[in-house]
GROMACS .gro file of C-alpha atoms in nm:
model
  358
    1UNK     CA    1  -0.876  -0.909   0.078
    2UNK     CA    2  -0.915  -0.720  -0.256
    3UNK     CA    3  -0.667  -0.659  -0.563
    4UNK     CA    4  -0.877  -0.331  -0.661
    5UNK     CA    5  -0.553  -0.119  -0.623
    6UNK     CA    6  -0.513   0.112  -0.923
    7UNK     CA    7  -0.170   0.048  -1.116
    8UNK     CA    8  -0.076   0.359  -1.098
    9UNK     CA    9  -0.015   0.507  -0.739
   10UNK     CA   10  -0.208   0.818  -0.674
   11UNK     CA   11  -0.048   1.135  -0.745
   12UNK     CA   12   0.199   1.251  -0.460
   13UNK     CA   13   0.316   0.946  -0.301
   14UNK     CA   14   0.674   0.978  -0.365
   15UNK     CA   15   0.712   1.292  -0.192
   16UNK     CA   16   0.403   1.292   0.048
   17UNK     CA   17   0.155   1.029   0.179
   18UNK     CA   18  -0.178   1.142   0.177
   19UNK     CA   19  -0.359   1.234   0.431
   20UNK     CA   20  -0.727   1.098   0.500
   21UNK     CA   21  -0.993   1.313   0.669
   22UNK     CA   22  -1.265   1.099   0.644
   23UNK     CA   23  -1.125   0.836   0.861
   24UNK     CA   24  -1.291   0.833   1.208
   25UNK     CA   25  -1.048   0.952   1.481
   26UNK     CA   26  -1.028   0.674   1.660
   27UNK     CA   27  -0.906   0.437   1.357
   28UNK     CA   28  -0.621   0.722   1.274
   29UNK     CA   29  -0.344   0.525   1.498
   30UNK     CA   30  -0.388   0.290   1.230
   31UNK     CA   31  -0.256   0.472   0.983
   32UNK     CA   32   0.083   0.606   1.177
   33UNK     CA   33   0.275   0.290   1.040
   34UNK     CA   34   0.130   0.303   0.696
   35UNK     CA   35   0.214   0.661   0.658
   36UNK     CA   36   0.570   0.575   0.748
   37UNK     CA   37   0.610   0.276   0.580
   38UNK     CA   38   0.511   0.481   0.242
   39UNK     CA   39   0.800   0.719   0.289
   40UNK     CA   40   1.064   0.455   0.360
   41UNK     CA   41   0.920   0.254   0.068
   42UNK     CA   42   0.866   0.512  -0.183
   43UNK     CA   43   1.215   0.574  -0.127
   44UNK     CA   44   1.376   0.302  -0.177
   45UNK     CA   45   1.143   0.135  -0.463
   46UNK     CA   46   0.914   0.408  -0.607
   47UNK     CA   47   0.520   0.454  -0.577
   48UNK     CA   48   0.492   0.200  -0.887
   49UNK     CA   49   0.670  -0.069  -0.669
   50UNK     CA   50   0.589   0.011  -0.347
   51UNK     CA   51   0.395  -0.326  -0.199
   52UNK     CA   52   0.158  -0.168   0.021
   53UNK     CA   53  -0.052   0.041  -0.218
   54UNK     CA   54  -0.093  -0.341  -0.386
   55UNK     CA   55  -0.097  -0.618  -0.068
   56UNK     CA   56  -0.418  -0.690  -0.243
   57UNK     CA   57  -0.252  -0.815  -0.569
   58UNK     CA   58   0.030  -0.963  -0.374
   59UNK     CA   59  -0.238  -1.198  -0.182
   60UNK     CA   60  -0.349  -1.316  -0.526
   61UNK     CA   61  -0.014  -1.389  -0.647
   62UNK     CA   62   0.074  -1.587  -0.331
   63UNK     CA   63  -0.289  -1.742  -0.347
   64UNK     CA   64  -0.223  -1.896  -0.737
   65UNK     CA   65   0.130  -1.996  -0.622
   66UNK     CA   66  -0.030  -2.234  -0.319
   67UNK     CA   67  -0.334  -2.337  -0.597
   68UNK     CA   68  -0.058  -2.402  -0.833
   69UNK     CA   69   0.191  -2.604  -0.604
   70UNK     CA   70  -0.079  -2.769  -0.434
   71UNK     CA   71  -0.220  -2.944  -0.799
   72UNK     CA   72   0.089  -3.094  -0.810
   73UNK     CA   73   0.130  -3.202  -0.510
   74UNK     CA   74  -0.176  -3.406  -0.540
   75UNK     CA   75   0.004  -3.619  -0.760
   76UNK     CA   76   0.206  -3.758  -0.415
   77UNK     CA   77  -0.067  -3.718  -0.186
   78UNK     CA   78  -0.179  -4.072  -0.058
   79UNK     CA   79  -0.499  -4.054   0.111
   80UNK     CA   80  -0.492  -4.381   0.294
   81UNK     CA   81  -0.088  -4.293   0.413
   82UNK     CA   82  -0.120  -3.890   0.477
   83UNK     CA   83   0.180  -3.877   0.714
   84UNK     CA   84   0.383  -4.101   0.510
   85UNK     CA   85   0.357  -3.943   0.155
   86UNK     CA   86   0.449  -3.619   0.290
   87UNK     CA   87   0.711  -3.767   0.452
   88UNK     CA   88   0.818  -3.926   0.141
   89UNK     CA   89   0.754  -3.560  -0.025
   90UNK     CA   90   1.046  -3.429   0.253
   91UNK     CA   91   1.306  -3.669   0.178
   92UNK     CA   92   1.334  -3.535  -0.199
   93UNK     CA   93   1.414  -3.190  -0.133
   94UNK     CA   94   1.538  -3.109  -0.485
   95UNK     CA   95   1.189  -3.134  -0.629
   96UNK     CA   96   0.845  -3.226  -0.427
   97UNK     CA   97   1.020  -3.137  -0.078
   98UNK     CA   98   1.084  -2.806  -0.232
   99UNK     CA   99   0.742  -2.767  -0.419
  100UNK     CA  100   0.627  -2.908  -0.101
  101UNK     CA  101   0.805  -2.557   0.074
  102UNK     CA  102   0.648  -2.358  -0.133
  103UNK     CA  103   0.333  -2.434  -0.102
  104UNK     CA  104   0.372  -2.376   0.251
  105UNK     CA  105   0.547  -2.037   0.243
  106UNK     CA  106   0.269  -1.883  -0.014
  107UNK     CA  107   0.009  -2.016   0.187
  108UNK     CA  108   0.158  -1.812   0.505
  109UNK     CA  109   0.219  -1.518   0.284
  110UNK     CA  110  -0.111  -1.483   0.158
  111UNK     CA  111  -0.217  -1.450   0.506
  112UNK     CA  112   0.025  -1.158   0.601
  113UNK     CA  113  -0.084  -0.952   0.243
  114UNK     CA  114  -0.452  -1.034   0.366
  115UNK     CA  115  -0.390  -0.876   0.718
  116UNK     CA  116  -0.181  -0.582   0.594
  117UNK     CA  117  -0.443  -0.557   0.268
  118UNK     CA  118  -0.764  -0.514   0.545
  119UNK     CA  119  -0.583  -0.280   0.780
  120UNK     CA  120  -0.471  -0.028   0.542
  121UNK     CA  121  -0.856  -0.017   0.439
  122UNK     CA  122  -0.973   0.007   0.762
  123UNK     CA  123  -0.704   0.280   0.854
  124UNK     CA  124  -0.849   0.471   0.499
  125UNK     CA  125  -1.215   0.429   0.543
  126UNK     CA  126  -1.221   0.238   0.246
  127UNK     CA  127  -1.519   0.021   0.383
  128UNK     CA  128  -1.831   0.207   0.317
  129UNK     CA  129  -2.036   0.334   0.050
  130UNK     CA  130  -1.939   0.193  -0.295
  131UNK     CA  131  -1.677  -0.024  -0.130
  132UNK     CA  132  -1.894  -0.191   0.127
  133UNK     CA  133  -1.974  -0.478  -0.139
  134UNK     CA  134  -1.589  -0.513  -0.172
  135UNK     CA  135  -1.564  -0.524   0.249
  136UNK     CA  136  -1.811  -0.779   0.300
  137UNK     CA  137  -1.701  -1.016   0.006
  138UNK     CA  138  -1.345  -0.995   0.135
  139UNK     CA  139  -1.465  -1.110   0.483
  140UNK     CA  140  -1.615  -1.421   0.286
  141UNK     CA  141  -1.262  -1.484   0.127
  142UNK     CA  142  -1.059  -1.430   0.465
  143UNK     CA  143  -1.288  -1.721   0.599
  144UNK     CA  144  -1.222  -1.915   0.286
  145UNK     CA  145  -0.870  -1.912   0.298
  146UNK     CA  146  -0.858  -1.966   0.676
  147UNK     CA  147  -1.074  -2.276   0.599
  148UNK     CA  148  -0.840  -2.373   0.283
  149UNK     CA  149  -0.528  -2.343   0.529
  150UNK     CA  150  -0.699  -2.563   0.829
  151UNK     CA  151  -0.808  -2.856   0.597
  152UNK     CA  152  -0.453  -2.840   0.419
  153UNK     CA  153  -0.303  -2.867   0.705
  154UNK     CA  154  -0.537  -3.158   0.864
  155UNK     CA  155  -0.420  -3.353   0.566
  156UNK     CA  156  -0.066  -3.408   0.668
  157UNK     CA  157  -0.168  -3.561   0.955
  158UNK     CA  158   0.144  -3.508   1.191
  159UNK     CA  159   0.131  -3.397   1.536
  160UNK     CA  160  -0.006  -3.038   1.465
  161UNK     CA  161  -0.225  -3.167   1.250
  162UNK     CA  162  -0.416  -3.409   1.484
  163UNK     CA  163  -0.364  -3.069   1.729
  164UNK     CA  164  -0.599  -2.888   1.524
  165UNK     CA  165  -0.857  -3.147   1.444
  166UNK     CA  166  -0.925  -3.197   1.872
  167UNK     CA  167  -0.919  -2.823   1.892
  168UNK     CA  168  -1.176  -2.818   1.663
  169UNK     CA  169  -1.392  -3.116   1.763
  170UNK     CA  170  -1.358  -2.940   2.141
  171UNK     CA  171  -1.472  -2.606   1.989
  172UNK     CA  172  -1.730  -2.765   1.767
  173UNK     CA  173  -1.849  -3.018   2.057
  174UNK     CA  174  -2.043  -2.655   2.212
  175UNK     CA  175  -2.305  -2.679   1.961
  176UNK     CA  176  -2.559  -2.915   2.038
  177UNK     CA  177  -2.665  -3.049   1.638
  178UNK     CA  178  -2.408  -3.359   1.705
  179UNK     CA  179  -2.529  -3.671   1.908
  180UNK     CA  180  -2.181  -3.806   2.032
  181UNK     CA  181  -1.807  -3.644   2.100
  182UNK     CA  182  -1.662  -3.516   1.783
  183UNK     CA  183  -1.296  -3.559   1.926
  184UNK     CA  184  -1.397  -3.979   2.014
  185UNK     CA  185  -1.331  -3.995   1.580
  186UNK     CA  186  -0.979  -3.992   1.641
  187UNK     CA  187  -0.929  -4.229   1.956
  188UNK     CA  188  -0.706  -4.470   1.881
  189UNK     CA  189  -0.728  -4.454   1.523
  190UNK     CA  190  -0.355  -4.404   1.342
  191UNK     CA  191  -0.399  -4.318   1.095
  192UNK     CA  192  -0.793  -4.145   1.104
  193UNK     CA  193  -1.019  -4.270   0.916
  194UNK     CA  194  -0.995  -4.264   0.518
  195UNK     CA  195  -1.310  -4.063   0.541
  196UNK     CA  196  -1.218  -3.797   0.763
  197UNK     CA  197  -0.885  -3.744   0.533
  198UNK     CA  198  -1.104  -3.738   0.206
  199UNK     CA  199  -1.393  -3.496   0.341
  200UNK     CA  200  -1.043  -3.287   0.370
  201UNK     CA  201  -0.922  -3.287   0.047
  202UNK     CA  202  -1.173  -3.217  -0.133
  203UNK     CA  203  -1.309  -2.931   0.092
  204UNK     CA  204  -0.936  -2.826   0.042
  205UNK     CA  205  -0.980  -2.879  -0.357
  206UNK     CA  206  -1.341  -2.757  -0.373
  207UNK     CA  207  -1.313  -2.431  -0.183
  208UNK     CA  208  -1.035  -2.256  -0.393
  209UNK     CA  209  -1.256  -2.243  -0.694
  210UNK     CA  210  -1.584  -2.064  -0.491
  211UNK     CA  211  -1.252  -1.789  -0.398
  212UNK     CA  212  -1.204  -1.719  -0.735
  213UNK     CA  213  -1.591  -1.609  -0.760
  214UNK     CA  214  -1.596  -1.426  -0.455
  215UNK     CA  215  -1.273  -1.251  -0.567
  216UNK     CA  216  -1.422  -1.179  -0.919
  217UNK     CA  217  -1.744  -1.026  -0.675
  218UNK     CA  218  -1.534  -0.838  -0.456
  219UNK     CA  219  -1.362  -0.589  -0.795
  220UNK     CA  220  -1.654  -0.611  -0.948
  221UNK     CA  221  -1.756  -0.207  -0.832
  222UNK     CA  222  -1.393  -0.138  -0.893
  223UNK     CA  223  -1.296   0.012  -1.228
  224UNK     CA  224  -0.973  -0.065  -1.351
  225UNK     CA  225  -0.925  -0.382  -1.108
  226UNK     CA  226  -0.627  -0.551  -1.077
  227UNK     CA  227  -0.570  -0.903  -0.989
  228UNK     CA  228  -0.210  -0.951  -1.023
  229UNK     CA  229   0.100  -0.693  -0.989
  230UNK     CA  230   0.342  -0.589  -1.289
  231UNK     CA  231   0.513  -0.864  -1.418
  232UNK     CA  232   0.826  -0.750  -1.251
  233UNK     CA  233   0.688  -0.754  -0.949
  234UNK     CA  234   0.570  -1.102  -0.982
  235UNK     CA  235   0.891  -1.237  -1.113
  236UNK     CA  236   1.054  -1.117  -0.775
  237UNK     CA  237   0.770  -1.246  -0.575
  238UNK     CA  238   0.783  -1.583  -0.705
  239UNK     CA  239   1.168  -1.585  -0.735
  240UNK     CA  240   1.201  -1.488  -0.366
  241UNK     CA  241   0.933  -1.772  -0.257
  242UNK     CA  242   1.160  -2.045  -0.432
  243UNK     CA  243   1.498  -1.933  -0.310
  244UNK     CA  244   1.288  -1.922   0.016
  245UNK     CA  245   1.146  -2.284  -0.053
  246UNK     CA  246   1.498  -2.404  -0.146
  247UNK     CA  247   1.688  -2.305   0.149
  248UNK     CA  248   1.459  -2.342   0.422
  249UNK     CA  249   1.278  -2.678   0.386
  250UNK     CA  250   0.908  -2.625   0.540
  251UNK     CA  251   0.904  -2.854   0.898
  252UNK     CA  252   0.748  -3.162   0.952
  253UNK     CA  253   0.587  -3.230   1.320
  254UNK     CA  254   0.661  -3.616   1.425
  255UNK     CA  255   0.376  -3.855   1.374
  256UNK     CA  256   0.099  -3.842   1.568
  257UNK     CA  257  -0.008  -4.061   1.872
  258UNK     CA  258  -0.409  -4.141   1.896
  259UNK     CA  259  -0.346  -4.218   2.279
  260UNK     CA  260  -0.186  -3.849   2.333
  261UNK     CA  261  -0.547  -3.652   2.419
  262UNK     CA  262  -0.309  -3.324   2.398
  263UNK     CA  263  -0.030  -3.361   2.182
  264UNK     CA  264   0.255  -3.092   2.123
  265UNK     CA  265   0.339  -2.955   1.867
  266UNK     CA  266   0.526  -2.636   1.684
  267UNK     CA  267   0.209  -2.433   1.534
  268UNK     CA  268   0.221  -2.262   1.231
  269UNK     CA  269   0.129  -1.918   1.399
  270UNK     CA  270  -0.051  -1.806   1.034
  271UNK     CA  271  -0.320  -2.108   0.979
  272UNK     CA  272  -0.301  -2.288   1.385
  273UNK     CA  273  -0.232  -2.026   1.595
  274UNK     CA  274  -0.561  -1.987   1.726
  275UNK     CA  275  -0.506  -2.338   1.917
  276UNK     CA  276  -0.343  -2.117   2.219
  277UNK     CA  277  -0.715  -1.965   2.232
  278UNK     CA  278  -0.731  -2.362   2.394
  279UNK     CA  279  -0.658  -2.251   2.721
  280UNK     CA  280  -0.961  -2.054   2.780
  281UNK     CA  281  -1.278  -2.159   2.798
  282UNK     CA  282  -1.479  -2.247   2.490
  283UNK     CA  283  -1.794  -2.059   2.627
  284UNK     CA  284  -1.600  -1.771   2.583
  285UNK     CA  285  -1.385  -1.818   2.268
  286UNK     CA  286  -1.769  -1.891   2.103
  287UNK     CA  287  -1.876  -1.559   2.223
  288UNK     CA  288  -1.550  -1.402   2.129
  289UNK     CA  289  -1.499  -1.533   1.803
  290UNK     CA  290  -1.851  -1.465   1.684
  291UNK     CA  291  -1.875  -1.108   1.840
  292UNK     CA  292  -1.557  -1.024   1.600
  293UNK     CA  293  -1.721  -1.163   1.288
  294UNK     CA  294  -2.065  -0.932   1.399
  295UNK     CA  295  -1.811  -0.626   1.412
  296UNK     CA  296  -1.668  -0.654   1.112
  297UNK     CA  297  -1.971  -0.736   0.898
  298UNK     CA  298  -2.078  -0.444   1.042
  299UNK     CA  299  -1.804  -0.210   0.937
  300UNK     CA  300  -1.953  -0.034   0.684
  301UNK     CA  301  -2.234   0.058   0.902
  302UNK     CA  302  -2.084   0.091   1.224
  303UNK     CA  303  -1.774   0.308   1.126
  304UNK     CA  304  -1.991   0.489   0.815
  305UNK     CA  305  -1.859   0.860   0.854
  306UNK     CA  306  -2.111   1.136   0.963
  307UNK     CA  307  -2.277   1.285   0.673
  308UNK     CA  308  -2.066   1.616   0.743
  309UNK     CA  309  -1.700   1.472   0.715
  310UNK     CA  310  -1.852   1.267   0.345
  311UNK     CA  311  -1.716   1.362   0.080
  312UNK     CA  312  -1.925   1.645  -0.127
  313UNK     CA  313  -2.164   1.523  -0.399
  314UNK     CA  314  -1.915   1.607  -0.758
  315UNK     CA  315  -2.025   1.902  -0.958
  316UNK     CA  316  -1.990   1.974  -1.328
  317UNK     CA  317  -2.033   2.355  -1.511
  318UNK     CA  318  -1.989   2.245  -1.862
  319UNK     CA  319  -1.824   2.616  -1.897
  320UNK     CA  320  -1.540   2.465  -1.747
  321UNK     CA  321  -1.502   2.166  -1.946
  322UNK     CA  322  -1.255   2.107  -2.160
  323UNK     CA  323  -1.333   1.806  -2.277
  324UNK     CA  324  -0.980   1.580  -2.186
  325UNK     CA  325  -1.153   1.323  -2.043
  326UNK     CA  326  -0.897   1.292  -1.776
  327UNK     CA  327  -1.193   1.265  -1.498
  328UNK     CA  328  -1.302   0.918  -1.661
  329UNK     CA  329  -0.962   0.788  -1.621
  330UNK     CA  330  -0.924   0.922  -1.274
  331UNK     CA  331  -1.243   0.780  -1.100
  332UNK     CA  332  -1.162   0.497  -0.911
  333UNK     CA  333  -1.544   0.400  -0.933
  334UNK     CA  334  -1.585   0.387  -1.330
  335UNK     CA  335  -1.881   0.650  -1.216
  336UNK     CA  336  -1.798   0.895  -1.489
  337UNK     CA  337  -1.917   0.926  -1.872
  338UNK     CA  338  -1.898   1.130  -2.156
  339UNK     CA  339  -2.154   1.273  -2.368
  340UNK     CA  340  -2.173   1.503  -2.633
  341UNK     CA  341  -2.202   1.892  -2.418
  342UNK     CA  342  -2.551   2.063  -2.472
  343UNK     CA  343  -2.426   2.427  -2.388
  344UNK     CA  344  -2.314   2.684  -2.612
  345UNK     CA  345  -1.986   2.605  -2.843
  346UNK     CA  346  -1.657   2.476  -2.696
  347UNK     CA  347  -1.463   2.066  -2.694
  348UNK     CA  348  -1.717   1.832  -2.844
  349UNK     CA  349  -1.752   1.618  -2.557
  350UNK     CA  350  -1.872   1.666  -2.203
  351UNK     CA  351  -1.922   1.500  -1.885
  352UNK     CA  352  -2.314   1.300  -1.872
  353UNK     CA  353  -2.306   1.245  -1.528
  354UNK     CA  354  -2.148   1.102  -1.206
  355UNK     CA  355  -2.361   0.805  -1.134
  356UNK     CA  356  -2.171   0.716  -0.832
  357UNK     CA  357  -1.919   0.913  -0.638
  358UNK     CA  358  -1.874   0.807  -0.246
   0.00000   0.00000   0.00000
């Protein structure tokens, strides 16, 4: 995830997507539906408006919504009741049920801009170079928002909710650091323990603030970085989330039964839906799960383009320079500065050098 997109769309877009040679062959299917999706956006919105060239900013907006939402929520949150606050949240649908909603519909959001945000830089070849910092600090923030979502949703404690904490006791059960079954905690016990509901919340309260430092980490190589869209387009984000939130009232699984060892339950497909992994084997969702995160920590290495299809190193004759600065504004790396020239007579100023340019 990353909100490094540059407000202004590059030059082109409303007639013509790009098209981007440096992007390994076998990653180009990847970019078929972006290309498209451009065109039928830029049509109908503009390049300025057009939510793809800014999923990155559109995760942060749906991120502070759910922060926002969720701070208030606290307010109703019982620790020692979970499944009966929110019930008690449900039944006023006017105000908490619907604050309730959208906290739940940003959180799922922010998911979707994530997804969209990583394959659109994996389909450019955003992810080496200069940008591998921003790569492998958004792979830290995908697994703190995953994290975020699974204690949030541990904390209602309804049937999906005691769903995902056997999944994970089964899953974590594999590595041999704990001396008894994980998944015994919540044998008939209704509700859990208070302990197991607190270590929750506040990994749910704590967590949000590392993303914020890990998001300030991942623009930091970016120049011009932005964090949140136009105000327009936040107005209509947040405006569409609440009509959303009004009319469709988020679900609420049935409470849970401690002597069900596999209950059902609707999953939320976003945060849960790796519980259908269940019916495999853990020794192979382990091996699974960690050979994706090796592949794509190893992105910027691994699908690095050969030094021929890299872009050329940027060169400068001073003869040519006219001074307008318009290179500064352009770089999407803040890698270029202006200095006084030191040939012959001409503008005043001249480009320094390109500290940076990959």
């Amino acid at each position: 995830m990353t909100s490094s997109e540059s407000s202004v769309a590059p030059a082109g877009h409303d007639a013509e997507p790009p098209s981007y040679d440096r992007v390994p062959a076998y990653l180009k299917w990847l970019l078929v539906p972006f290309v498209w999706l451009d065109r039928q956006f830029n049509r109908l919105y503009g390049s300025a408006y057009n939510p793809l060239y800014r999923s990155g900013t559109w995760a942060t907006t749906f991120l502070l919504i759910a922060l926002a939402s969720g701070i208030y929520l606290l307010i109703f949150y019982r620790v020692s009741a979970p499944y009966e606050s929110v019930k008690d949240m449900v039944a006023q649908p006017w105000l908490v049920g619907w604050v309730r909603s959208l906290h739940r519909y940003a959180s799922d959001a922010a998911v979707v801009a994530v997804v969209v945000h990583i394959l659109r830089m994996l389909a450019e070849g955003k992810t080496w170079g200069s940008r591998a910092l921003a790569w492998l600090s958004g792979i830290v923030l995908v697994g703190i928002v995953l994290v975020v979502g699974f204690t949030g949703y541990v904390m209602v404690w309804d049937t999906q909710a005691q769903a995902l904490a056997l999944a994970g006791a089964k899953f974590m059960n594999q590595i041999p650091i704990f001396d008894r079954e994980m998944g015994a905690t919540f044998d008939n016990v209704t509700p859990p323990p208070t302990s197991f509901i607190f270590m929750n919340l506040i990994v749910h309260l704590l967590l949000p603030l590392f993303l914020f430092g890990v998001l300030w980490l991942h623009t930091m190589r970016v120049a011009r970085a932005k964090w949140l869209p136009s105000r327009r387009v936040a107005i209509v984000i947040g405006g569409g989330l609440s009509l959303l939130a009004l009319l469709v009232v988020a679900p609420l699984s049935a409470r849970p039964d401690a002597l069900v060892t596999q209950p059902t339950a609707k999953l939320d497909l976003f945060y849960s839906g790796w519980l259908l992994l269940q019916a495999w084997s853990s020794w192979v969702v382990w091996p699974l799960l960690l050979g994706l995160s090796g592949f794509m920590i190893s992105v910027p290495w691994v699908l690095r383009p050969r030094a021929a299809r890299r872009p050329a190193p940027s060169q400068h004759d001073e003869r040519h320079c006219e001074g307008c600065s318009q290179c500064v504004s352009d770089c999407p790396f803040d890698a270029i500065e202006m200095a006084p020239r030191t040939l012959g007579t001409g503008p005043r100023w001249s480009r320094a050098s390109i500290r940076a340019c990959a």
